[in-house]
Amino acid sequence: MAAHLLLIDDHTLFRTGLRLIVQEHPSVGAISEAGSIAQARALVPHGEEGDVGLILLDILMPGMSGLDGLHPLREAFPRARVVLVSASVAPDAVREARARGADGFLPKSASGDDILEAIGSVLAGKSCFPPAGVSAQLPARATLTARQLDVLRLLCTGKPNKVIARDLGLSENTVRVHVTAIFAQLGVDSRSAALLRA
Protein backbone atom coordinates (compact mmCIF):
# COMPACT_ATOMS: atom_id res chain seq x y z
CA MET A 1 0.00 0.00 0.00
CA ALA A 2 1.29 3.50 -0.84
CA ALA A 3 2.57 5.50 2.14
CA HIS A 4 1.09 8.79 3.29
CA LEU A 5 3.93 11.34 3.25
CA LEU A 6 4.10 14.44 5.45
CA LEU A 7 6.39 17.31 4.39
CA ILE A 8 7.33 19.72 7.20
CA ASP A 9 9.30 22.80 6.15
CA ASP A 10 8.67 26.49 6.80
CA HIS A 11 9.55 27.44 3.20
CA THR A 12 6.55 26.94 0.91
CA LEU A 13 8.74 27.04 -2.20
CA PHE A 14 10.94 24.22 -0.98
CA ARG A 15 7.91 22.12 0.03
CA THR A 16 6.44 22.64 -3.44
CA GLY A 17 9.67 21.54 -5.11
CA LEU A 18 10.00 18.52 -2.84
CA ARG A 19 6.38 17.54 -3.49
CA LEU A 20 7.05 17.61 -7.25
CA ILE A 21 9.92 15.18 -6.73
CA VAL A 22 8.41 12.78 -4.19
CA GLN A 23 5.01 12.44 -5.87
CA GLU A 24 6.81 10.43 -8.57
CA HIS A 25 7.77 7.67 -6.10
CA PRO A 26 5.60 4.55 -6.54
CA SER A 27 5.52 3.97 -2.76
CA VAL A 28 4.12 7.44 -2.03
CA GLY A 29 0.37 7.99 -1.99
CA ALA A 30 -1.18 11.00 -0.28
CA ILE A 31 1.04 13.96 0.56
CA SER A 32 0.30 16.41 3.37
CA GLU A 33 2.24 19.58 4.16
CA ALA A 34 2.92 21.65 7.26
CA GLY A 35 5.02 24.75 7.86
CA SER A 36 5.91 23.90 11.47
CA ILE A 37 5.89 21.10 14.05
CA ALA A 38 2.75 22.64 15.60
CA GLN A 39 0.92 22.61 12.25
CA ALA A 40 1.95 19.01 11.69
CA ARG A 41 0.69 17.94 15.10
CA ALA A 42 -2.60 19.75 14.42
CA LEU A 43 -3.28 17.13 11.72
CA VAL A 44 -3.76 14.50 14.44
CA PRO A 45 -7.32 15.49 15.44
CA HIS A 46 -8.28 15.18 11.76
CA GLY A 47 -7.44 11.49 11.80
CA GLU A 48 -4.31 11.73 9.66
CA GLU A 49 -1.94 10.32 12.29
CA GLY A 50 -2.67 6.66 11.64
CA ASP A 51 -1.69 6.48 8.01
CA VAL A 52 1.38 8.77 7.91
CA GLY A 53 4.19 6.42 6.91
CA LEU A 54 7.00 8.91 6.27
CA ILE A 55 7.86 12.41 7.46
CA LEU A 56 10.41 14.61 5.69
CA LEU A 57 11.33 17.16 8.34
CA ASP A 58 13.40 20.34 7.97
CA ILE A 59 15.94 20.83 10.75
CA LEU A 60 15.95 24.65 10.90
CA MET A 61 12.51 26.12 11.47
CA PRO A 62 11.18 28.96 13.60
CA GLY A 63 9.74 27.83 16.89
CA MET A 64 10.63 24.19 17.44
CA SER A 65 13.52 22.82 15.39
CA GLY A 66 13.31 19.54 13.55
CA LEU A 67 15.67 17.90 16.03
CA ASP A 68 13.56 19.03 18.98
CA GLY A 69 10.42 18.05 17.10
CA LEU A 70 11.42 14.43 16.58
CA HIS A 71 10.01 13.21 19.90
CA PRO A 72 6.62 14.99 19.71
CA LEU A 73 6.23 13.87 16.09
CA ARG A 74 6.93 10.27 17.06
CA GLU A 75 4.15 10.57 19.64
CA ALA A 76 1.74 12.12 17.14
CA PHE A 77 2.60 9.78 14.26
CA PRO A 78 3.77 6.54 15.91
CA ARG A 79 4.07 4.50 12.70
CA ALA A 80 5.92 7.12 10.68
CA ARG A 81 9.56 6.91 9.65
CA VAL A 82 11.27 10.31 9.98
CA VAL A 83 13.97 11.71 7.69
CA LEU A 84 15.57 15.03 8.58
CA VAL A 85 16.29 17.43 5.72
CA SER A 86 18.91 20.15 6.01
CA ALA A 87 20.84 22.68 3.94
CA SER A 88 23.87 21.72 6.02
CA VAL A 89 25.39 18.26 6.28
CA ALA A 90 27.67 19.08 9.20
CA PRO A 91 28.85 15.86 10.89
CA ASP A 92 27.51 17.11 14.24
CA ALA A 93 24.00 17.54 12.80
CA VAL A 94 24.04 14.05 11.27
CA ARG A 95 25.27 12.52 14.56
CA GLU A 96 22.61 14.40 16.51
CA ALA A 97 19.90 13.21 14.12
CA ARG A 98 21.02 9.60 14.64
CA ALA A 99 21.21 10.04 18.41
CA ARG A 100 17.67 11.41 18.57
CA GLY A 101 16.27 8.49 16.59
CA ALA A 102 15.83 9.83 13.05
CA ASP A 103 15.60 7.17 10.35
CA GLY A 104 17.59 9.21 7.85
CA PHE A 105 19.19 12.51 6.92
CA LEU A 106 18.99 14.19 3.50
CA PRO A 107 20.87 17.28 2.34
CA LYS A 108 18.71 19.84 0.51
CA SER A 109 21.32 19.70 -2.24
CA ALA A 110 20.48 16.03 -2.95
CA SER A 111 19.39 15.23 -6.49
CA GLY A 112 15.84 14.10 -7.23
CA ASP A 113 17.11 10.55 -7.82
CA ASP A 114 18.92 10.55 -4.46
CA ILE A 115 15.76 11.73 -2.70
CA LEU A 116 13.63 9.04 -4.34
CA GLU A 117 16.22 6.38 -3.50
CA ALA A 118 16.32 7.52 0.14
CA ILE A 119 12.52 7.37 0.38
CA GLY A 120 12.52 3.81 -0.96
CA SER A 121 15.21 2.74 1.52
CA VAL A 122 13.52 4.29 4.53
CA LEU A 123 10.08 2.92 3.64
CA ALA A 124 11.73 -0.51 3.29
CA GLY A 125 12.85 -0.25 6.91
CA LYS A 126 16.46 0.78 6.31
CA SER A 127 18.21 3.89 7.57
CA CYS A 128 19.57 6.51 5.18
CA PHE A 129 22.42 8.73 6.36
CA PRO A 130 25.21 10.36 4.34
CA PRO A 131 28.56 8.59 4.68
CA ALA A 132 31.28 10.23 6.74
CA GLY A 133 33.08 13.00 4.90
CA VAL A 134 30.27 13.66 2.43
CA SER A 135 29.73 17.24 3.65
CA ALA A 136 32.83 18.49 1.88
CA GLN A 137 31.76 16.91 -1.40
CA LEU A 138 28.18 18.12 -1.58
CA PRO A 139 28.63 21.56 -3.19
CA ALA A 140 30.50 19.94 -6.07
CA ARG A 141 27.64 17.49 -6.61
CA ALA A 142 25.10 20.20 -7.40
CA THR A 143 24.55 19.61 -11.11
CA LEU A 144 22.12 21.81 -12.96
CA THR A 145 20.62 21.10 -16.34
CA ALA A 146 21.34 23.47 -19.24
CA ARG A 147 17.87 24.99 -18.89
CA GLN A 148 18.30 25.43 -15.12
CA LEU A 149 21.60 27.22 -15.78
CA ASP A 150 19.77 29.56 -18.19
CA VAL A 151 17.18 30.30 -15.50
CA LEU A 152 19.89 30.77 -12.85
CA ARG A 153 21.81 33.26 -15.04
CA LEU A 154 18.68 35.40 -15.45
CA LEU A 155 17.78 34.91 -11.78
CA CYS A 156 21.18 36.32 -10.83
CA THR A 157 20.45 39.49 -12.83
CA GLY A 158 17.45 40.10 -10.57
CA LYS A 159 14.77 39.34 -13.14
CA PRO A 160 11.40 38.09 -11.79
CA ASN A 161 9.92 34.77 -12.94
CA LYS A 162 7.55 36.49 -15.36
CA VAL A 163 10.43 38.17 -17.23
CA ILE A 164 12.56 35.01 -17.15
CA ALA A 165 9.63 33.07 -18.64
CA ARG A 166 9.25 35.64 -21.44
CA ASP A 167 12.99 35.75 -22.18
CA LEU A 168 13.31 31.96 -22.37
CA GLY A 169 9.97 31.27 -24.06
CA LEU A 170 8.66 29.25 -21.09
CA SER A 171 5.53 29.38 -18.98
CA GLU A 172 5.82 31.12 -15.64
CA ASN A 173 4.91 27.86 -13.90
CA THR A 174 7.79 26.05 -15.64
CA VAL A 175 10.18 28.76 -14.46
CA ARG A 176 8.87 28.33 -10.89
CA VAL A 177 9.58 24.59 -11.10
CA HIS A 178 13.12 25.29 -12.37
CA VAL A 179 13.74 27.84 -9.60
CA THR A 180 12.59 25.31 -6.97
CA ALA A 181 14.90 22.67 -8.43
CA ILE A 182 17.80 25.15 -8.52
CA PHE A 183 17.26 26.06 -4.86
CA ALA A 184 17.18 22.37 -3.91
CA GLN A 185 20.35 21.61 -5.90
CA LEU A 186 22.25 24.55 -4.42
CA GLY A 187 20.93 23.94 -0.91
CA VAL A 188 19.50 27.44 -0.59
CA ASP A 189 16.08 28.91 0.11
CA SER A 190 16.20 32.39 -1.41
CA ARG A 191 17.24 34.18 -4.60
CA SER A 192 19.97 36.10 -2.78
CA ALA A 193 21.40 32.88 -1.34
CA ALA A 194 21.29 31.29 -4.82
CA LEU A 195 23.19 34.29 -6.20
CA LEU A 196 25.86 33.96 -3.51
CA ARG A 197 26.18 30.19 -4.04
CA ALA A 198 26.31 30.59 -7.83
PDB file of C-alpha atoms in Angstrom:
ATOM      1  CA  MET A   1       0.000   0.000   0.000  1.00  0.00           C
ATOM      2  CA  ALA A   2       1.294   3.499  -0.838  1.00  0.00           C
ATOM      3  CA  ALA A   3       2.570   5.497   2.138  1.00  0.00           C
ATOM      4  CA  HIS A   4       1.089   8.787   3.285  1.00  0.00           C
ATOM      5  CA  LEU A   5       3.930  11.342   3.249  1.00  0.00           C
ATOM      6  CA  LEU A   6       4.097  14.440   5.447  1.00  0.00           C
ATOM      7  CA  LEU A   7       6.392  17.305   4.391  1.00  0.00           C
ATOM      8  CA  ILE A   8       7.330  19.717   7.203  1.00  0.00           C
ATOM      9  CA  ASP A   9       9.300  22.801   6.148  1.00  0.00           C
ATOM     10  CA  ASP A  10       8.674  26.491   6.799  1.00  0.00           C
ATOM     11  CA  HIS A  11       9.549  27.437   3.195  1.00  0.00           C
ATOM     12  CA  THR A  12       6.555  26.936   0.914  1.00  0.00           C
ATOM     13  CA  LEU A  13       8.736  27.043  -2.199  1.00  0.00           C
ATOM     14  CA  PHE A  14      10.939  24.219  -0.980  1.00  0.00           C
ATOM     15  CA  ARG A  15       7.907  22.121   0.035  1.00  0.00           C
ATOM     16  CA  THR A  16       6.443  22.640  -3.438  1.00  0.00           C
ATOM     17  CA  GLY A  17       9.667  21.536  -5.109  1.00  0.00           C
ATOM     18  CA  LEU A  18       9.996  18.523  -2.836  1.00  0.00           C
ATOM     19  CA  ARG A  19       6.382  17.544  -3.489  1.00  0.00           C
ATOM     20  CA  LEU A  20       7.046  17.612  -7.246  1.00  0.00           C
ATOM     21  CA  ILE A  21       9.923  15.176  -6.725  1.00  0.00           C
ATOM     22  CA  VAL A  22       8.409  12.778  -4.187  1.00  0.00           C
ATOM     23  CA  GLN A  23       5.014  12.437  -5.867  1.00  0.00           C
ATOM     24  CA  GLU A  24       6.811  10.429  -8.572  1.00  0.00           C
ATOM     25  CA  HIS A  25       7.769   7.667  -6.105  1.00  0.00           C
ATOM     26  CA  PRO A  26       5.600   4.551  -6.539  1.00  0.00           C
ATOM     27  CA  SER A  27       5.520   3.968  -2.761  1.00  0.00           C
ATOM     28  CA  VAL A  28       4.123   7.443  -2.030  1.00  0.00           C
ATOM     29  CA  GLY A  29       0.374   7.992  -1.990  1.00  0.00           C
ATOM     30  CA  ALA A  30      -1.185  10.996  -0.279  1.00  0.00           C
ATOM     31  CA  ILE A  31       1.040  13.959   0.556  1.00  0.00           C
ATOM     32  CA  SER A  32       0.305  16.413   3.369  1.00  0.00           C
ATOM     33  CA  GLU A  33       2.243  19.582   4.163  1.00  0.00           C
ATOM     34  CA  ALA A  34       2.923  21.648   7.261  1.00  0.00           C
ATOM     35  CA  GLY A  35       5.017  24.747   7.863  1.00  0.00           C
ATOM     36  CA  SER A  36       5.910  23.895  11.469  1.00  0.00           C
ATOM     37  CA  ILE A  37       5.893  21.100  14.050  1.00  0.00           C
ATOM     38  CA  ALA A  38       2.754  22.639  15.595  1.00  0.00           C
ATOM     39  CA  GLN A  39       0.917  22.612  12.251  1.00  0.00           C
ATOM     40  CA  ALA A  40       1.949  19.009  11.692  1.00  0.00           C
ATOM     41  CA  ARG A  41       0.686  17.937  15.103  1.00  0.00           C
ATOM     42  CA  ALA A  42      -2.602  19.747  14.418  1.00  0.00           C
ATOM     43  CA  LEU A  43      -3.277  17.135  11.723  1.00  0.00           C
ATOM     44  CA  VAL A  44      -3.760  14.496  14.436  1.00  0.00           C
ATOM     45  CA  PRO A  45      -7.322  15.490  15.437  1.00  0.00           C
ATOM     46  CA  HIS A  46      -8.281  15.183  11.764  1.00  0.00           C
ATOM     47  CA  GLY A  47      -7.440  11.487  11.797  1.00  0.00           C
ATOM     48  CA  GLU A  48      -4.311  11.727   9.657  1.00  0.00           C
ATOM     49  CA  GLU A  49      -1.937  10.325  12.289  1.00  0.00           C
ATOM     50  CA  GLY A  50      -2.672   6.664  11.645  1.00  0.00           C
ATOM     51  CA  ASP A  51      -1.694   6.485   8.015  1.00  0.00           C
ATOM     52  CA  VAL A  52       1.377   8.767   7.906  1.00  0.00           C
ATOM     53  CA  GLY A  53       4.185   6.424   6.914  1.00  0.00           C
ATOM     54  CA  LEU A  54       6.995   8.905   6.274  1.00  0.00           C
ATOM     55  CA  ILE A  55       7.859  12.408   7.463  1.00  0.00           C
ATOM     56  CA  LEU A  56      10.412  14.606   5.689  1.00  0.00           C
ATOM     57  CA  LEU A  57      11.328  17.159   8.345  1.00  0.00           C
ATOM     58  CA  ASP A  58      13.400  20.339   7.966  1.00  0.00           C
ATOM     59  CA  ILE A  59      15.942  20.829  10.752  1.00  0.00           C
ATOM     60  CA  LEU A  60      15.946  24.645  10.898  1.00  0.00           C
ATOM     61  CA  MET A  61      12.508  26.121  11.467  1.00  0.00           C
ATOM     62  CA  PRO A  62      11.182  28.963  13.597  1.00  0.00           C
ATOM     63  CA  GLY A  63       9.738  27.829  16.888  1.00  0.00           C
ATOM     64  CA  MET A  64      10.630  24.195  17.444  1.00  0.00           C
ATOM     65  CA  SER A  65      13.525  22.822  15.387  1.00  0.00           C
ATOM     66  CA  GLY A  66      13.312  19.538  13.548  1.00  0.00           C
ATOM     67  CA  LEU A  67      15.671  17.895  16.031  1.00  0.00           C
ATOM     68  CA  ASP A  68      13.562  19.032  18.983  1.00  0.00           C
ATOM     69  CA  GLY A  69      10.419  18.054  17.098  1.00  0.00           C
ATOM     70  CA  LEU A  70      11.424  14.429  16.581  1.00  0.00           C
ATOM     71  CA  HIS A  71      10.011  13.207  19.902  1.00  0.00           C
ATOM     72  CA  PRO A  72       6.615  14.986  19.713  1.00  0.00           C
ATOM     73  CA  LEU A  73       6.226  13.871  16.088  1.00  0.00           C
ATOM     74  CA  ARG A  74       6.932  10.268  17.065  1.00  0.00           C
ATOM     75  CA  GLU A  75       4.151  10.571  19.642  1.00  0.00           C
ATOM     76  CA  ALA A  76       1.742  12.124  17.142  1.00  0.00           C
ATOM     77  CA  PHE A  77       2.597   9.781  14.258  1.00  0.00           C
ATOM     78  CA  PRO A  78       3.773   6.541  15.907  1.00  0.00           C
ATOM     79  CA  ARG A  79       4.066   4.500  12.702  1.00  0.00           C
ATOM     80  CA  ALA A  80       5.922   7.122  10.677  1.00  0.00           C
ATOM     81  CA  ARG A  81       9.558   6.907   9.648  1.00  0.00           C
ATOM     82  CA  VAL A  82      11.272  10.308   9.985  1.00  0.00           C
ATOM     83  CA  VAL A  83      13.968  11.706   7.688  1.00  0.00           C
ATOM     84  CA  LEU A  84      15.571  15.030   8.585  1.00  0.00           C
ATOM     85  CA  VAL A  85      16.287  17.427   5.720  1.00  0.00           C
ATOM     86  CA  SER A  86      18.912  20.150   6.014  1.00  0.00           C
ATOM     87  CA  ALA A  87      20.838  22.683   3.937  1.00  0.00           C
ATOM     88  CA  SER A  88      23.874  21.717   6.021  1.00  0.00           C
ATOM     89  CA  VAL A  89      25.394  18.258   6.279  1.00  0.00           C
ATOM     90  CA  ALA A  90      27.675  19.083   9.203  1.00  0.00           C
ATOM     91  CA  PRO A  91      28.852  15.861  10.891  1.00  0.00           C
ATOM     92  CA  ASP A  92      27.507  17.109  14.237  1.00  0.00           C
ATOM     93  CA  ALA A  93      23.998  17.539  12.803  1.00  0.00           C
ATOM     94  CA  VAL A  94      24.037  14.049  11.266  1.00  0.00           C
ATOM     95  CA  ARG A  95      25.271  12.521  14.557  1.00  0.00           C
ATOM     96  CA  GLU A  96      22.611  14.404  16.514  1.00  0.00           C
ATOM     97  CA  ALA A  97      19.901  13.215  14.124  1.00  0.00           C
ATOM     98  CA  ARG A  98      21.016   9.597  14.635  1.00  0.00           C
ATOM     99  CA  ALA A  99      21.206  10.040  18.411  1.00  0.00           C
ATOM    100  CA  ARG A 100      17.668  11.412  18.570  1.00  0.00           C
ATOM    101  CA  GLY A 101      16.272   8.495  16.591  1.00  0.00           C
ATOM    102  CA  ALA A 102      15.827   9.834  13.055  1.00  0.00           C
ATOM    103  CA  ASP A 103      15.598   7.169  10.354  1.00  0.00           C
ATOM    104  CA  GLY A 104      17.587   9.209   7.853  1.00  0.00           C
ATOM    105  CA  PHE A 105      19.195  12.505   6.920  1.00  0.00           C
ATOM    106  CA  LEU A 106      18.991  14.190   3.502  1.00  0.00           C
ATOM    107  CA  PRO A 107      20.872  17.278   2.339  1.00  0.00           C
ATOM    108  CA  LYS A 108      18.714  19.842   0.514  1.00  0.00           C
ATOM    109  CA  SER A 109      21.323  19.702  -2.238  1.00  0.00           C
ATOM    110  CA  ALA A 110      20.481  16.033  -2.953  1.00  0.00           C
ATOM    111  CA  SER A 111      19.389  15.229  -6.485  1.00  0.00           C
ATOM    112  CA  GLY A 112      15.839  14.101  -7.231  1.00  0.00           C
ATOM    113  CA  ASP A 113      17.108  10.552  -7.817  1.00  0.00           C
ATOM    114  CA  ASP A 114      18.919  10.551  -4.458  1.00  0.00           C
ATOM    115  CA  ILE A 115      15.760  11.734  -2.701  1.00  0.00           C
ATOM    116  CA  LEU A 116      13.627   9.041  -4.336  1.00  0.00           C
ATOM    117  CA  GLU A 117      16.220   6.376  -3.504  1.00  0.00           C
ATOM    118  CA  ALA A 118      16.324   7.518   0.138  1.00  0.00           C
ATOM    119  CA  ILE A 119      12.523   7.371   0.382  1.00  0.00           C
ATOM    120  CA  GLY A 120      12.517   3.814  -0.961  1.00  0.00           C
ATOM    121  CA  SER A 121      15.209   2.736   1.518  1.00  0.00           C
ATOM    122  CA  VAL A 122      13.521   4.293   4.533  1.00  0.00           C
ATOM    123  CA  LEU A 123      10.084   2.922   3.640  1.00  0.00           C
ATOM    124  CA  ALA A 124      11.729  -0.510   3.285  1.00  0.00           C
ATOM    125  CA  GLY A 125      12.849  -0.252   6.911  1.00  0.00           C
ATOM    126  CA  LYS A 126      16.457   0.781   6.311  1.00  0.00           C
ATOM    127  CA  SER A 127      18.210   3.891   7.569  1.00  0.00           C
ATOM    128  CA  CYS A 128      19.566   6.507   5.183  1.00  0.00           C
ATOM    129  CA  PHE A 129      22.421   8.726   6.357  1.00  0.00           C
ATOM    130  CA  PRO A 130      25.215  10.362   4.337  1.00  0.00           C
ATOM    131  CA  PRO A 131      28.557   8.585   4.676  1.00  0.00           C
ATOM    132  CA  ALA A 132      31.279  10.231   6.739  1.00  0.00           C
ATOM    133  CA  GLY A 133      33.084  13.003   4.896  1.00  0.00           C
ATOM    134  CA  VAL A 134      30.271  13.659   2.430  1.00  0.00           C
ATOM    135  CA  SER A 135      29.731  17.244   3.651  1.00  0.00           C
ATOM    136  CA  ALA A 136      32.833  18.495   1.882  1.00  0.00           C
ATOM    137  CA  GLN A 137      31.762  16.911  -1.397  1.00  0.00           C
ATOM    138  CA  LEU A 138      28.182  18.120  -1.584  1.00  0.00           C
ATOM    139  CA  PRO A 139      28.625  21.562  -3.195  1.00  0.00           C
ATOM    140  CA  ALA A 140      30.502  19.945  -6.069  1.00  0.00           C
ATOM    141  CA  ARG A 141      27.636  17.493  -6.606  1.00  0.00           C
ATOM    142  CA  ALA A 142      25.100  20.199  -7.404  1.00  0.00           C
ATOM    143  CA  THR A 143      24.547  19.606 -11.108  1.00  0.00           C
ATOM    144  CA  LEU A 144      22.116  21.813 -12.962  1.00  0.00           C
ATOM    145  CA  THR A 145      20.615  21.101 -16.344  1.00  0.00           C
ATOM    146  CA  ALA A 146      21.340  23.466 -19.243  1.00  0.00           C
ATOM    147  CA  ARG A 147      17.867  24.993 -18.892  1.00  0.00           C
ATOM    148  CA  GLN A 148      18.299  25.432 -15.125  1.00  0.00           C
ATOM    149  CA  LEU A 149      21.598  27.221 -15.784  1.00  0.00           C
ATOM    150  CA  ASP A 150      19.766  29.557 -18.194  1.00  0.00           C
ATOM    151  CA  VAL A 151      17.182  30.297 -15.501  1.00  0.00           C
ATOM    152  CA  LEU A 152      19.891  30.772 -12.855  1.00  0.00           C
ATOM    153  CA  ARG A 153      21.809  33.262 -15.036  1.00  0.00           C
ATOM    154  CA  LEU A 154      18.682  35.397 -15.446  1.00  0.00           C
ATOM    155  CA  LEU A 155      17.780  34.912 -11.784  1.00  0.00           C
ATOM    156  CA  CYS A 156      21.181  36.319 -10.833  1.00  0.00           C
ATOM    157  CA  THR A 157      20.448  39.486 -12.827  1.00  0.00           C
ATOM    158  CA  GLY A 158      17.450  40.097 -10.566  1.00  0.00           C
ATOM    159  CA  LYS A 159      14.769  39.336 -13.138  1.00  0.00           C
ATOM    160  CA  PRO A 160      11.403  38.094 -11.791  1.00  0.00           C
ATOM    161  CA  ASN A 161       9.924  34.766 -12.935  1.00  0.00           C
ATOM    162  CA  LYS A 162       7.551  36.489 -15.358  1.00  0.00           C
ATOM    163  CA  VAL A 163      10.429  38.167 -17.228  1.00  0.00           C
ATOM    164  CA  ILE A 164      12.565  35.007 -17.150  1.00  0.00           C
ATOM    165  CA  ALA A 165       9.631  33.074 -18.642  1.00  0.00           C
ATOM    166  CA  ARG A 166       9.247  35.636 -21.439  1.00  0.00           C
ATOM    167  CA  ASP A 167      12.991  35.750 -22.176  1.00  0.00           C
ATOM    168  CA  LEU A 168      13.305  31.956 -22.367  1.00  0.00           C
ATOM    169  CA  GLY A 169       9.965  31.274 -24.061  1.00  0.00           C
ATOM    170  CA  LEU A 170       8.664  29.252 -21.087  1.00  0.00           C
ATOM    171  CA  SER A 171       5.531  29.379 -18.982  1.00  0.00           C
ATOM    172  CA  GLU A 172       5.822  31.124 -15.638  1.00  0.00           C
ATOM    173  CA  ASN A 173       4.906  27.861 -13.896  1.00  0.00           C
ATOM    174  CA  THR A 174       7.790  26.048 -15.636  1.00  0.00           C
ATOM    175  CA  VAL A 175      10.181  28.762 -14.463  1.00  0.00           C
ATOM    176  CA  ARG A 176       8.875  28.330 -10.894  1.00  0.00           C
ATOM    177  CA  VAL A 177       9.584  24.590 -11.097  1.00  0.00           C
ATOM    178  CA  HIS A 178      13.117  25.292 -12.366  1.00  0.00           C
ATOM    179  CA  VAL A 179      13.740  27.836  -9.602  1.00  0.00           C
ATOM    180  CA  THR A 180      12.591  25.314  -6.967  1.00  0.00           C
ATOM    181  CA  ALA A 181      14.899  22.672  -8.430  1.00  0.00           C
ATOM    182  CA  ILE A 182      17.801  25.153  -8.516  1.00  0.00           C
ATOM    183  CA  PHE A 183      17.265  26.063  -4.859  1.00  0.00           C
ATOM    184  CA  ALA A 184      17.184  22.370  -3.910  1.00  0.00           C
ATOM    185  CA  GLN A 185      20.345  21.608  -5.897  1.00  0.00           C
ATOM    186  CA  LEU A 186      22.248  24.550  -4.420  1.00  0.00           C
ATOM    187  CA  GLY A 187      20.933  23.938  -0.905  1.00  0.00           C
ATOM    188  CA  VAL A 188      19.496  27.443  -0.588  1.00  0.00           C
ATOM    189  CA  ASP A 189      16.076  28.909   0.106  1.00  0.00           C
ATOM    190  CA  SER A 190      16.202  32.388  -1.413  1.00  0.00           C
ATOM    191  CA  ARG A 191      17.243  34.184  -4.599  1.00  0.00           C
ATOM    192  CA  SER A 192      19.966  36.103  -2.781  1.00  0.00           C
ATOM    193  CA  ALA A 193      21.405  32.877  -1.344  1.00  0.00           C
ATOM    194  CA  ALA A 194      21.286  31.289  -4.824  1.00  0.00           C
ATOM    195  CA  LEU A 195      23.186  34.290  -6.197  1.00  0.00           C
ATOM    196  CA  LEU A 196      25.862  33.962  -3.507  1.00  0.00           C
ATOM    197  CA  ARG A 197      26.184  30.194  -4.037  1.00  0.00           C
ATOM    198  CA  ALA A 198      26.313  30.590  -7.825  1.00  0.00           C
TER     199      ALA A 198
END
